[in-house]
Amino acid sequence: MKFSEGIEWSIHCVAVLAGIPSGATLSNASLAEYHGVSESYLVKHLKALVKAGILESVPGPRGGFRIARLPAEITLLQILEAIEGREPMFQCEEIRGRFPGCPQQSFSKPCSIHAAMLKAELEWRKSLQGTTIQDINAQVKSSPERQQADEIWMQKHLRLPVGQAAVKS
Amino acid sequence: MKFSEGIEWSIHCVAVLAGIPSGATLSNASLAEYHGVSESYLVKHLKALVKAGILESVPGPRGGFRIARLPAEITLLQILEAIEGREPMFQCEEIRGRFPGCPQQSFSKPCSIHAAMLKAELEWRKSLQGTTIQDINAQVKSSPERQQADEIWMQKHLRLPVGQAAVKS
C-alpha cells in the first residue's frame, strides 16, 4: 500500500511556503515548477490545504498561496489528514460473526484484530503529530550553491505585496 | 487511504486456523463461508500467506490450510507484509531539487520529510511486529452460545487427518 504522491507534494509545498518572506505568495504554477510536478494535480491538493486552514489563497495578480499559521503550528498529521481524510487506514468490517448459525452478540469485547490495527495506527499518527513544518525546515542543510540557485529562482517567482522587498523573513 | 479488505480477511483466517486442532485444516471455501467473504478473492490471499511461510497448504481430499508455525511466532506485521509487500507506504520521489537552475548535490542530508514519514511508519511497524496471533486469540472473549455455534460449524467443516478426532488442541 502506497500513499499518493499528493502527500509528498503537499508537505513539500507547505515547507517551501513556510520559508518565504511573510506576506509573500507563490502561485500554483510556481509551486509546480519548483517541485517538477503536475500543476493540474497539485492545485487540487493546494485547495485541500486551504480548506483545512493550513494554507491561504490570496486572490489577484499578486496572489497565490501562503501559510495560514505559523510553521510550528502545522504538523505532518494535519497535512496528511487534509489530503487523505481522517478515516483510519484499517477499517473493520466485523467479519467475526458471519458463519451460518452464529448468534448475534457473540463477543463481549471489540475485535482484538481491529484494536491491534488501530493501536498501530495511533503510534503512526502520534509520530506525525509530533513533527511540525518548523522541525522539518530546521533539519534542511542545503549547499551554498543550492541556496544561491534557490534565491535566484525565488526572485523570479515570489509574489510580494506592493512595496515589499524580497527579503527573507 | 485504506488497507484492502485482504488484510482483515488474512489476519482473521490465520487467527481461526491458529485455533483449530493440530494437524486439522480448513478449505478455502470453508474459510470464506466462516467469514462471509468472497472465496475467489480469499484464495489469492491464502496463497500469499503460504508463500510467506505463515500457512501451509495440504493437498488432497482431506487437505486445506493450516498454520505453518506457532501462533506466538506469527506477527501482524508478517501477515501485512505477506499481503501488501514490504515497500514503505511513503515513497520519496526526491522532488526537492527539480526547479530550473537547481544544482546537483544540493543537500548534505537526506530529505527531512522522507525521514519523518519513515520514522512514523517505523512506529506503526514496531507496534504490528509486537502483536502475535497468540496475543490476538488470547484477547477473544466469546459468549457460550457463540462457542457452541462455532463448535457445530467446525465439526461440519474441519478436515482432520485419518483417525484423528476433532478435539481442540
Short mmCIF file of C-alpha atoms in Angstrom, two decimals:
data_model
loop_
_atom_site.label_atom_id
_atom_site.label_comp_id
_atom_site.label_asym_id
_atom_site.label_seq_id
_atom_site.Cartn_x
_atom_site.Cartn_y
_atom_site.Cartn_z
CA MET A 1 0.00 0.00 0.00
CA LYS A 2 1.35 3.39 -1.01
CA PHE A 3 0.43 6.94 -0.15
CA SER A 4 -0.50 9.07 -3.15
CA GLU A 5 2.14 11.45 -4.45
CA GLY A 6 -0.14 14.23 -3.19
CA ILE A 7 1.12 13.67 0.34
CA GLU A 8 4.74 14.26 -0.63
CA TRP A 9 3.86 17.23 -2.85
CA SER A 10 1.71 18.83 -0.18
CA ILE A 11 4.26 18.57 2.62
CA HIS A 12 6.98 19.98 0.35
CA CYS A 13 4.74 22.87 -0.75
CA VAL A 14 3.88 23.78 2.83
CA ALA A 15 7.58 23.57 3.79
CA VAL A 16 8.59 25.88 0.90
CA LEU A 17 5.79 28.36 1.68
CA ALA A 18 6.91 28.36 5.33
CA GLY A 19 10.33 29.60 4.17
CA ILE A 20 9.31 32.57 2.01
CA PRO A 21 9.03 36.17 3.34
CA SER A 22 5.98 36.93 5.42
CA GLY A 23 3.11 38.16 3.25
CA ALA A 24 4.64 36.85 0.01
CA THR A 25 2.95 34.13 -2.02
CA LEU A 26 3.80 31.59 -4.71
CA SER A 27 1.36 30.66 -7.44
CA ASN A 28 0.22 27.14 -8.16
CA ALA A 29 2.27 27.21 -11.39
CA SER A 30 5.41 28.28 -9.50
CA LEU A 31 4.98 25.60 -6.81
CA ALA A 32 4.52 23.02 -9.57
CA GLU A 33 7.64 24.22 -11.40
CA TYR A 34 9.71 24.32 -8.20
CA HIS A 35 8.93 20.69 -7.47
CA GLY A 36 8.74 19.48 -11.07
CA VAL A 37 5.19 18.13 -10.66
CA SER A 38 1.88 18.36 -12.50
CA GLU A 39 0.22 21.74 -11.98
CA SER A 40 -3.32 20.44 -12.53
CA TYR A 41 -2.89 17.69 -9.93
CA LEU A 42 -1.12 19.98 -7.50
CA VAL A 43 -3.88 22.60 -7.45
CA LYS A 44 -6.35 20.04 -6.07
CA HIS A 45 -4.07 19.38 -3.13
CA LEU A 46 -3.39 23.07 -2.52
CA LYS A 47 -7.13 23.68 -2.38
CA ALA A 48 -7.49 20.89 0.17
CA LEU A 49 -4.75 22.52 2.26
CA VAL A 50 -6.62 25.85 2.08
CA LYS A 51 -9.85 24.13 3.12
CA ALA A 52 -8.04 22.62 6.12
CA GLY A 53 -6.79 26.07 7.20
CA ILE A 54 -3.13 25.21 6.59
CA LEU A 55 -2.66 27.49 3.56
CA GLU A 56 -4.31 30.72 2.49
CA SER A 57 -5.17 31.55 -1.08
CA VAL A 58 -4.64 35.23 -1.91
CA PRO A 59 -6.59 36.34 -4.99
CA GLY A 60 -5.46 38.85 -7.62
CA PRO A 61 -2.42 39.38 -9.87
CA ARG A 62 -0.04 39.38 -6.89
CA GLY A 63 -1.92 36.49 -5.35
CA GLY A 64 -1.01 32.89 -4.75
CA PHE A 65 -0.58 30.62 -1.76
CA ARG A 66 0.96 31.29 1.64
CA ILE A 67 0.83 29.55 5.01
CA ALA A 68 -2.17 30.37 7.18
CA ARG A 69 -0.49 29.67 10.51
CA LEU A 70 2.98 29.50 12.00
CA PRO A 71 5.24 26.63 10.82
CA ALA A 72 5.44 25.43 14.45
CA GLU A 73 1.67 25.03 14.42
CA ILE A 74 1.45 22.90 11.29
CA THR A 75 2.02 19.19 11.87
CA LEU A 76 2.59 16.47 9.28
CA LEU A 77 -0.57 14.77 10.57
CA GLN A 78 -2.66 17.86 9.77
CA ILE A 79 -1.31 17.90 6.21
CA LEU A 80 -1.89 14.19 5.80
CA GLU A 81 -5.44 14.42 7.08
CA ALA A 82 -6.13 17.41 4.82
CA ILE A 83 -5.19 15.29 1.79
CA GLU A 84 -6.30 11.80 2.78
CA GLY A 85 -9.07 12.48 5.29
CA ARG A 86 -9.34 11.26 8.86
CA GLU A 87 -10.64 7.77 8.29
CA PRO A 88 -8.43 5.04 9.73
CA MET A 89 -6.38 3.06 7.23
CA PHE A 90 -7.72 -0.18 8.71
CA GLN A 91 -11.48 -0.39 8.62
CA CYS A 92 -13.11 -3.28 10.47
CA GLU A 93 -15.95 -4.96 8.59
CA GLU A 94 -16.72 -7.13 11.64
CA ILE A 95 -16.31 -10.45 9.83
CA ARG A 96 -16.10 -12.46 13.07
CA GLY A 97 -19.75 -13.39 13.24
CA ARG A 98 -20.84 -14.26 9.74
CA PHE A 99 -20.84 -18.07 9.61
CA PRO A 100 -24.22 -19.83 9.35
CA GLY A 101 -25.65 -20.36 12.83
CA CYS A 102 -23.52 -17.70 14.50
CA PRO A 103 -25.60 -15.98 17.19
CA GLN A 104 -25.84 -12.20 17.43
CA GLN A 105 -23.95 -10.56 20.30
CA SER A 106 -21.25 -13.23 20.15
CA PHE A 107 -18.49 -11.23 21.74
CA SER A 108 -18.23 -9.21 24.91
CA LYS A 109 -15.16 -7.32 23.65
CA PRO A 110 -14.37 -5.37 20.46
CA CYS A 111 -12.48 -7.33 17.82
CA SER A 112 -8.89 -7.75 19.02
CA ILE A 113 -7.63 -7.57 15.42
CA HIS A 114 -9.36 -4.23 14.94
CA ALA A 115 -7.98 -2.97 18.26
CA ALA A 116 -4.40 -4.03 17.42
CA MET A 117 -4.53 -2.44 13.97
CA LEU A 118 -5.87 0.84 15.39
CA LYS A 119 -3.24 0.83 18.13
CA ALA A 120 -0.50 0.61 15.49
CA GLU A 121 -2.11 3.44 13.50
CA LEU A 122 -2.23 5.53 16.64
CA GLU A 123 1.55 5.15 17.05
CA TRP A 124 1.98 6.30 13.45
CA ARG A 125 -0.34 9.28 13.94
CA LYS A 126 1.38 10.26 17.19
CA SER A 127 4.71 10.40 15.40
CA LEU A 128 3.29 12.57 12.59
CA GLN A 129 1.52 14.78 15.11
CA GLY A 130 4.83 15.32 16.90
CA THR A 131 6.56 16.67 13.78
CA THR A 132 5.91 20.23 12.62
CA ILE A 133 6.91 22.08 9.46
CA GLN A 134 9.27 24.10 11.64
CA ASP A 135 11.01 20.84 12.66
CA ILE A 136 11.19 19.78 9.00
CA ASN A 137 12.72 23.05 7.81
CA ALA A 138 15.16 23.23 10.72
CA GLN A 139 16.73 19.96 9.56
CA VAL A 140 17.40 21.07 5.99
CA LYS A 141 21.08 21.59 5.21
CA SER A 142 21.47 22.83 1.67
CA SER A 143 24.75 23.71 -0.05
CA PRO A 144 25.71 27.39 -0.67
CA GLU A 145 25.27 26.74 -4.44
CA ARG A 146 21.77 25.47 -3.83
CA GLN A 147 20.89 28.43 -1.61
CA GLN A 148 22.04 30.81 -4.32
CA ALA A 149 20.10 28.99 -7.06
CA ASP A 150 17.06 28.94 -4.79
CA GLU A 151 17.26 32.70 -4.23
CA ILE A 152 17.56 33.37 -7.98
CA TRP A 153 14.51 31.18 -8.65
CA MET A 154 12.54 32.77 -5.81
CA GLN A 155 13.30 36.32 -7.02
CA LYS A 156 11.69 35.41 -10.32
CA HIS A 157 8.63 33.73 -8.85
CA LEU A 158 7.79 35.26 -5.48
CA ARG A 159 4.74 37.49 -5.45
CA LEU A 160 5.11 40.25 -2.91
CA PRO A 161 2.63 42.79 -1.58
CA VAL A 162 3.17 46.21 -3.19
CA GLY A 163 6.24 47.97 -1.81
CA GLN A 164 7.70 44.92 -0.06
CA ALA A 165 11.23 43.82 -0.94
CA ALA A 166 12.01 40.11 -1.27
CA VAL A 167 13.97 39.87 1.97
CA LYS A 168 13.70 36.56 3.72
CA SER A 169 11.83 36.91 6.97
CA MET B 1 -6.02 5.81 2.32
CA LYS B 2 -7.44 2.43 3.21
CA PHE B 3 -5.94 -1.00 3.55
CA SER B 4 -7.51 -3.59 1.26
CA GLU B 5 -10.04 -5.95 2.81
CA GLY B 6 -7.46 -8.67 2.21
CA ILE B 7 -5.57 -7.54 5.31
CA GLU B 8 -8.58 -8.01 7.58
CA TRP B 9 -9.53 -11.30 5.94
CA SER B 10 -6.00 -12.67 6.16
CA ILE B 11 -5.49 -11.86 9.83
CA HIS B 12 -8.88 -13.39 10.70
CA CYS B 13 -8.11 -16.55 8.70
CA VAL B 14 -4.74 -17.00 10.41
CA ALA B 15 -6.37 -16.42 13.82
CA VAL B 16 -9.07 -19.02 13.10
CA LEU B 17 -6.54 -21.55 11.78
CA ALA B 18 -4.44 -20.97 14.91
CA GLY B 19 -7.43 -22.14 16.98
CA ILE B 20 -8.24 -25.46 15.27
CA PRO B 21 -6.79 -28.82 16.38
CA SER B 22 -3.20 -29.50 15.43
CA GLY B 23 -2.97 -31.22 12.03
CA ALA B 24 -6.53 -30.27 11.02
CA THR B 25 -7.20 -27.97 8.08
CA LEU B 26 -9.97 -25.79 6.71
CA SER B 27 -10.59 -25.41 2.99
CA ASN B 28 -10.62 -22.09 1.18
CA ALA B 29 -14.41 -22.50 0.74
CA SER B 30 -14.88 -23.07 4.49
CA LEU B 31 -12.74 -20.08 5.47
CA ALA B 32 -14.74 -17.94 3.02
CA GLU B 33 -18.04 -19.20 4.46
CA TYR B 34 -16.89 -18.69 8.05
CA HIS B 35 -16.09 -15.04 7.40
CA GLY B 36 -18.81 -14.37 4.84
CA VAL B 37 -16.31 -13.22 2.19
CA SER B 38 -15.60 -13.92 -1.48
CA GLU B 39 -13.92 -17.31 -1.96
CA SER B 40 -12.19 -16.33 -5.20
CA TYR B 41 -10.63 -13.22 -3.63
CA LEU B 42 -9.75 -15.03 -0.42
CA VAL B 43 -7.78 -17.78 -2.14
CA LYS B 44 -5.30 -15.24 -3.55
CA HIS B 45 -4.56 -14.01 -0.04
CA LEU B 46 -4.28 -17.53 1.37
CA LYS B 47 -1.74 -18.38 -1.34
CA ALA B 48 0.25 -15.27 -0.41
CA LEU B 49 0.24 -16.41 3.23
CA VAL B 50 1.51 -19.85 2.16
CA LYS B 51 4.25 -18.23 0.08
CA ALA B 52 5.31 -16.20 3.13
CA GLY B 53 5.56 -19.38 5.25
CA ILE B 54 2.70 -18.36 7.56
CA LEU B 55 0.23 -21.01 6.35
CA GLU B 56 0.67 -24.46 4.86
CA SER B 57 -1.46 -25.85 2.07
CA VAL B 58 -2.20 -29.55 2.50
CA PRO B 59 -3.25 -31.20 -0.78
CA GLY B 60 -5.83 -33.98 -1.22
CA PRO B 61 -9.44 -34.63 -0.20
CA ARG B 62 -8.68 -34.01 3.47
CA GLY B 63 -6.49 -31.09 2.59
CA GLY B 64 -6.85 -27.41 3.15
CA PHE B 65 -4.97 -24.71 5.03
CA ARG B 66 -3.29 -24.78 8.44
CA ILE B 67 -0.75 -22.60 10.22
CA ALA B 68 2.90 -23.30 9.37
CA ARG B 69 4.34 -22.03 12.65
CA LEU B 70 3.26 -21.45 16.23
CA PRO B 71 0.74 -18.62 16.83
CA ALA B 72 3.30 -16.93 19.09
CA GLU B 73 5.67 -16.79 16.11
CA ILE B 74 3.25 -15.14 13.70
CA THR B 75 3.08 -11.34 13.98
CA LEU B 76 0.57 -8.97 12.43
CA LEU B 77 3.44 -7.33 10.58
CA GLN B 78 4.37 -10.62 8.89
CA ILE B 79 0.77 -11.07 7.71
CA LEU B 80 0.57 -7.50 6.49
CA GLU B 81 3.85 -7.78 4.59
CA ALA B 82 2.74 -11.10 3.06
CA ILE B 83 -0.32 -9.38 1.59
CA GLU B 84 0.91 -5.85 0.88
CA GLY B 85 4.65 -6.36 0.40
CA ARG B 86 7.49 -4.69 2.27
CA GLU B 87 7.66 -1.39 0.43
CA PRO B 88 7.17 1.65 2.64
CA MET B 89 3.81 3.41 2.38
CA PHE B 90 5.59 6.72 1.83
CA GLN B 91 7.90 6.67 -1.14
CA CYS B 92 10.17 9.66 -1.64
CA GLU B 93 10.43 10.88 -5.23
CA GLU B 94 13.12 13.40 -4.21
CA ILE B 95 11.25 16.46 -5.51
CA ARG B 96 13.47 18.91 -3.61
CA GLY B 97 15.86 19.62 -6.44
CA ARG B 98 13.81 19.92 -9.58
CA PHE B 99 13.46 23.66 -10.16
CA PRO B 100 15.30 25.15 -13.19
CA GLY B 101 18.85 26.04 -12.20
CA CYS B 102 18.95 23.81 -9.13
CA PRO B 103 22.46 22.33 -8.81
CA GLN B 104 23.07 18.61 -8.32
CA GLN B 105 24.15 17.53 -4.85
CA SER B 106 22.16 20.33 -3.27
CA PHE B 107 21.74 18.75 0.15
CA SER B 108 24.14 17.23 2.62
CA LYS B 109 21.33 15.38 4.46
CA PRO B 110 18.52 13.08 3.33
CA CYS B 111 15.14 14.76 2.87
CA SER B 112 13.74 15.57 6.31
CA ILE B 113 10.18 14.96 5.07
CA HIS B 114 11.14 11.47 3.90
CA ALA B 115 12.90 10.80 7.21
CA ALA B 116 9.91 11.96 9.29
CA MET B 117 7.44 9.89 7.26
CA LEU B 118 9.61 6.77 7.56
CA LYS B 119 10.03 7.33 11.30
CA ALA B 120 6.24 7.35 11.71
CA GLU B 121 5.94 4.19 9.63
CA LEU B 122 8.56 2.54 11.79
CA GLU B 123 6.44 3.23 14.90
CA TRP B 124 3.48 1.62 13.14
CA ARG B 125 5.53 -1.40 12.08
CA LYS B 126 7.00 -1.83 15.57
CA SER B 127 3.50 -1.99 17.03
CA LEU B 128 2.40 -4.62 14.48
CA GLN B 129 5.61 -6.57 15.00
CA GLY B 130 4.92 -6.64 18.74
CA THR B 131 1.49 -8.27 18.31
CA THR B 132 1.26 -12.00 17.58
CA ILE B 133 -1.67 -14.20 16.61
CA GLN B 134 -1.36 -15.74 20.08
CA ASP B 135 -1.92 -12.27 21.61
CA ILE B 136 -4.90 -11.72 19.30
CA ASN B 137 -6.57 -15.02 20.20
CA ALA B 138 -5.87 -14.61 23.93
CA GLN B 139 -7.97 -11.45 23.97
CA VAL B 140 -11.07 -13.01 22.40
CA LYS B 141 -13.98 -13.37 24.82
CA SER B 142 -16.86 -15.08 23.05
CA SER B 143 -20.20 -15.94 24.60
CA PRO B 144 -21.06 -19.60 25.48
CA GLU B 145 -23.71 -19.53 22.70
CA ARG B 146 -21.13 -18.41 20.19
CA GLN B 147 -18.65 -21.05 21.33
CA GLN B 148 -21.29 -23.74 20.87
CA ALA B 149 -22.30 -22.46 17.40
CA ASP B 150 -18.63 -22.29 16.47
CA GLU B 151 -18.06 -25.91 17.51
CA ILE B 152 -21.08 -27.08 15.49
CA TRP B 153 -19.83 -25.22 12.41
CA MET B 154 -16.28 -26.53 12.89
CA GLN B 155 -17.45 -30.15 13.22
CA LYS B 156 -19.03 -29.84 9.79
CA HIS B 157 -16.06 -28.17 8.12
CA LEU B 158 -12.82 -29.25 9.80
CA ARG B 159 -10.72 -31.66 7.78
CA LEU B 160 -8.81 -33.99 10.04
CA PRO B 161 -6.04 -36.46 9.30
CA VAL B 162 -7.38 -40.06 9.18
CA GLY B 163 -8.15 -41.40 12.67
CA GLN B 164 -7.93 -38.04 14.46
CA ALA B 165 -10.92 -36.84 16.47
CA ALA B 166 -11.89 -33.17 16.38
CA VAL B 167 -10.64 -32.37 19.87
CA LYS B 168 -9.40 -28.85 20.28
CA SER B 169 -5.67 -28.77 20.91
#
